[in-house]
Coordinates of C-alpha atoms and ligand atoms in Angstrom, one line a residue:
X1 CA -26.9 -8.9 18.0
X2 CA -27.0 -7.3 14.6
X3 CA -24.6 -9.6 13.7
X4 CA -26.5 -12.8 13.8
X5 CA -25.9 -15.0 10.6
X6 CA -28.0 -17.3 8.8
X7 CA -27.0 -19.9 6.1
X8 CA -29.5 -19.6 3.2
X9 CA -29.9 -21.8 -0.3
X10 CA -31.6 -21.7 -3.1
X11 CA -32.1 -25.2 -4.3
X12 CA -31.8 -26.6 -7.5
X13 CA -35.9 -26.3 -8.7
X14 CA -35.2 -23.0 -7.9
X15 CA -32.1 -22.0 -9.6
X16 CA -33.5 -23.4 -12.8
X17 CA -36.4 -21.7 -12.6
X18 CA -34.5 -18.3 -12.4
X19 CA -35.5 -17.3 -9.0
X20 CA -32.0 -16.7 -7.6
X21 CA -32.0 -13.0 -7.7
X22 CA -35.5 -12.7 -7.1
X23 CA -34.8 -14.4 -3.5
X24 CA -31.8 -12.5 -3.3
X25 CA -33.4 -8.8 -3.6
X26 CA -36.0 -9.9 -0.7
X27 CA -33.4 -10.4 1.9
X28 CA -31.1 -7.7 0.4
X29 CA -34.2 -4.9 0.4
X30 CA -35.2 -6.1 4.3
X31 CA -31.7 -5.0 5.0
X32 CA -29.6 -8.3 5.4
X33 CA -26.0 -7.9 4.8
X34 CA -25.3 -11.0 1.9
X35 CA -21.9 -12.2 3.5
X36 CA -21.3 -15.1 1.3
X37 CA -22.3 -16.2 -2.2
X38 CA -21.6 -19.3 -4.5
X39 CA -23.0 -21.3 -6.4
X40 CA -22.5 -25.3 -5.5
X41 CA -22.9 -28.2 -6.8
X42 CA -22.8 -30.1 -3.4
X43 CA -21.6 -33.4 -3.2
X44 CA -23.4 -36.5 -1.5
X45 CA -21.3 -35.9 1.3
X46 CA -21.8 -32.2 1.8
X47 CA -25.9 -33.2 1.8
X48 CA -25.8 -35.9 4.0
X49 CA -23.8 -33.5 6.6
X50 CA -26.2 -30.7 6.0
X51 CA -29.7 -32.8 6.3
X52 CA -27.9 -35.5 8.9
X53 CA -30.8 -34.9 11.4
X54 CA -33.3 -36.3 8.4
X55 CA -30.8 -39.3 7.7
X56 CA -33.9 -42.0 9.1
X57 CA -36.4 -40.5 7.0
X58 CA -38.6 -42.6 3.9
X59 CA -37.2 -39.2 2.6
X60 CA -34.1 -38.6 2.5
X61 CA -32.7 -40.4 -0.4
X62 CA -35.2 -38.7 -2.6
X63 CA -34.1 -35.3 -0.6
X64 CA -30.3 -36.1 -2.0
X65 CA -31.2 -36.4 -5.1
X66 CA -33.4 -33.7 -5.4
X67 CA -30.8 -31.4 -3.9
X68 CA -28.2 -33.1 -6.4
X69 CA -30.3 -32.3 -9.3
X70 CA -28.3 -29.1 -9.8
X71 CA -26.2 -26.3 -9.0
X72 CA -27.4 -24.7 -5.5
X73 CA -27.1 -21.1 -4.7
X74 CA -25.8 -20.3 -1.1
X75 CA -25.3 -17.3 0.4
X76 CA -25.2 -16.0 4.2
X77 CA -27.0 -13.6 5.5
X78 CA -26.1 -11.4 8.7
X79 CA -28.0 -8.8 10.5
X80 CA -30.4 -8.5 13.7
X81 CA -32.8 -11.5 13.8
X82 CA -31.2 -13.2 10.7
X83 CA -32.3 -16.9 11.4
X84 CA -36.0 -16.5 12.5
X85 CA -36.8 -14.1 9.9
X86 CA -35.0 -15.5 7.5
X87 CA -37.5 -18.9 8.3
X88 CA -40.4 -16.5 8.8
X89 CA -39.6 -15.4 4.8
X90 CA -38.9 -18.8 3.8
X91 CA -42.5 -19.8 5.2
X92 CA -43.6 -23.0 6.4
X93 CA -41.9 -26.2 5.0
X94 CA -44.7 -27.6 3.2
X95 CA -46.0 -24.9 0.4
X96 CA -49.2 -25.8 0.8
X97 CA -49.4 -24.2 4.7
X98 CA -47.2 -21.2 3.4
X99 CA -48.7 -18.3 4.4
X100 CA -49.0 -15.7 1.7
X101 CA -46.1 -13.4 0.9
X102 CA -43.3 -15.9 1.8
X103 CA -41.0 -17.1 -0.8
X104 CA -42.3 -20.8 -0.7
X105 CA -46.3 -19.3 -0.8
X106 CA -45.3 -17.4 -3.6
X107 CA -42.8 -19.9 -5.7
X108 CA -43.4 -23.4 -4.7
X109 CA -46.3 -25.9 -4.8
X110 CA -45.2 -29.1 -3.5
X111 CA -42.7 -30.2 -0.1
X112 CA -40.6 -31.4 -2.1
X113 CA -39.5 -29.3 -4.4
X114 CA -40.2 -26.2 -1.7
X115 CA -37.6 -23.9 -3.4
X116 CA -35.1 -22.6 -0.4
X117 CA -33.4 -23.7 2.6
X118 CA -32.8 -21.5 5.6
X119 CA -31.3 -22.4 9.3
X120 CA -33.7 -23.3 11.9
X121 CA -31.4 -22.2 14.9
X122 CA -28.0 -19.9 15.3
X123 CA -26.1 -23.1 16.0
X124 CA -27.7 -25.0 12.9
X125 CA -26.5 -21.4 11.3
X126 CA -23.0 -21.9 12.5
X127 CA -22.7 -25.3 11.7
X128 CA -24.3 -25.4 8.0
X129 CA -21.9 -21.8 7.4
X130 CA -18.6 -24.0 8.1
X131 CA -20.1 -27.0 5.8
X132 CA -21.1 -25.2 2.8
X133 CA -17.8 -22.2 3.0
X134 CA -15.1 -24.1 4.5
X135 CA -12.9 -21.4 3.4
X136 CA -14.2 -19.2 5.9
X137 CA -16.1 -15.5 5.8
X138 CA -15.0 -12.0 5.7
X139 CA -16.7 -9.3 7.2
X140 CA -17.5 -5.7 5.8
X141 CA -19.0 -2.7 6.7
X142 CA -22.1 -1.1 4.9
X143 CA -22.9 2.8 5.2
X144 CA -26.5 1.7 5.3
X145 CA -25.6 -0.2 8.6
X146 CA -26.2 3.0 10.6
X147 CA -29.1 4.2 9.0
X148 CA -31.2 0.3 9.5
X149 CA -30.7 -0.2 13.0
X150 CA -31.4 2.2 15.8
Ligands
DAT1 P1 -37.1 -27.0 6.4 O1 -36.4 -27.1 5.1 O2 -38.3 -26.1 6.5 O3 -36.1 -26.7 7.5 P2 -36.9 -29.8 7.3 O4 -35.5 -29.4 7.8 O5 -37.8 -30.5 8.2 O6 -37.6 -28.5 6.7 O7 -36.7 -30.7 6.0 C1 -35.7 -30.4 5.1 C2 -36.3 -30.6 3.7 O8 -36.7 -31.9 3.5 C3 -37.5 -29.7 3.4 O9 -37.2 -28.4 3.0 C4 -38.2 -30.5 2.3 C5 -37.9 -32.0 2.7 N1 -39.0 -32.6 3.4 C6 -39.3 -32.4 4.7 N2 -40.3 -33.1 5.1 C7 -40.7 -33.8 4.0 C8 -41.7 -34.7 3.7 N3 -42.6 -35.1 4.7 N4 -41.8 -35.3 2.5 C9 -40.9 -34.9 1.5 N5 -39.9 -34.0 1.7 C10 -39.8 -33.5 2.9
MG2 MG1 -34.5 -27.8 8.3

């Protein structure tokens, strides 16, 4: 159970704006192992794989773009409760219902250009972790591993 993963991105708006190791220390200091980290400049195809559940939205071609704009920084996260807190830090999808604290409440203004993506479920987790490192994950131990969890 402490090994649940979550796929997490910063987009574009928010690699330009120089928040990448900002959003990196939070989920580093709450004790998430990073397991994975590139940066990607992810093609039409990769996006329309990742957001295929939005493909009928008015949306969705702005969201491709968007997400095209620039490079994207995408890590993976593991430890105990890694998707829902790693949504609970993320905050609500529009930044305007963000409650204070979370990375989009604190960096982001407008749904659209809301800053970070994280998986909704484990098998959304799973499934974004294969599309965005096809060349697969290797596991490690940390010392701080025992000290975090009971
Ligand atoms: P989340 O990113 O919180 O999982 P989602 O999966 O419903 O939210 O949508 C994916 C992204 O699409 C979201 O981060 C921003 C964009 N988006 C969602 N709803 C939108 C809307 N009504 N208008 C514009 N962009 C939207
Ligand atoms: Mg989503």
């Amino acid at each position: 159970a402490n090994e649940e993963r979550s796929f997490i991105a910063v987009k574009p708006d928010g690699v330009q704006r120089g928040l990448v190791g900002e959003i990196l220390r939070r989920f580093e200091t709450r004790g998430f192992k990073i397991l994975a980290l590139q940066l990607v400049h992810p093609s039409k195809e990769l996006l329309s794989e990742h957001y295929s559940d939005l493909a009928g939205k008015a949306f969705f071609p702005s969201l491709l773009a968007y997400m095209q704009s620039g490079p994207v920084a995408a890590f993976v996260i593991q430890g105990k409760g890694a998707v829902k807190i790693g949504r609970v830090m993320l905050g609500a999808t529009n930044p305007q219902d963000s409650a204070p604290g979370t990375i989009r409440a604190d960096f982001a203004l407008d749904i659209g250009k809301n800053v970070c993506h994280g998986s909704d479920s484990v098998e959304a987790a799973e499934r974004e972790i294969g599309l965005w490192f096809p060349q697969g994950l290797k596991s490690y131990t940390r010392a701080v591993d025992t000290v975090l969890y009971e």
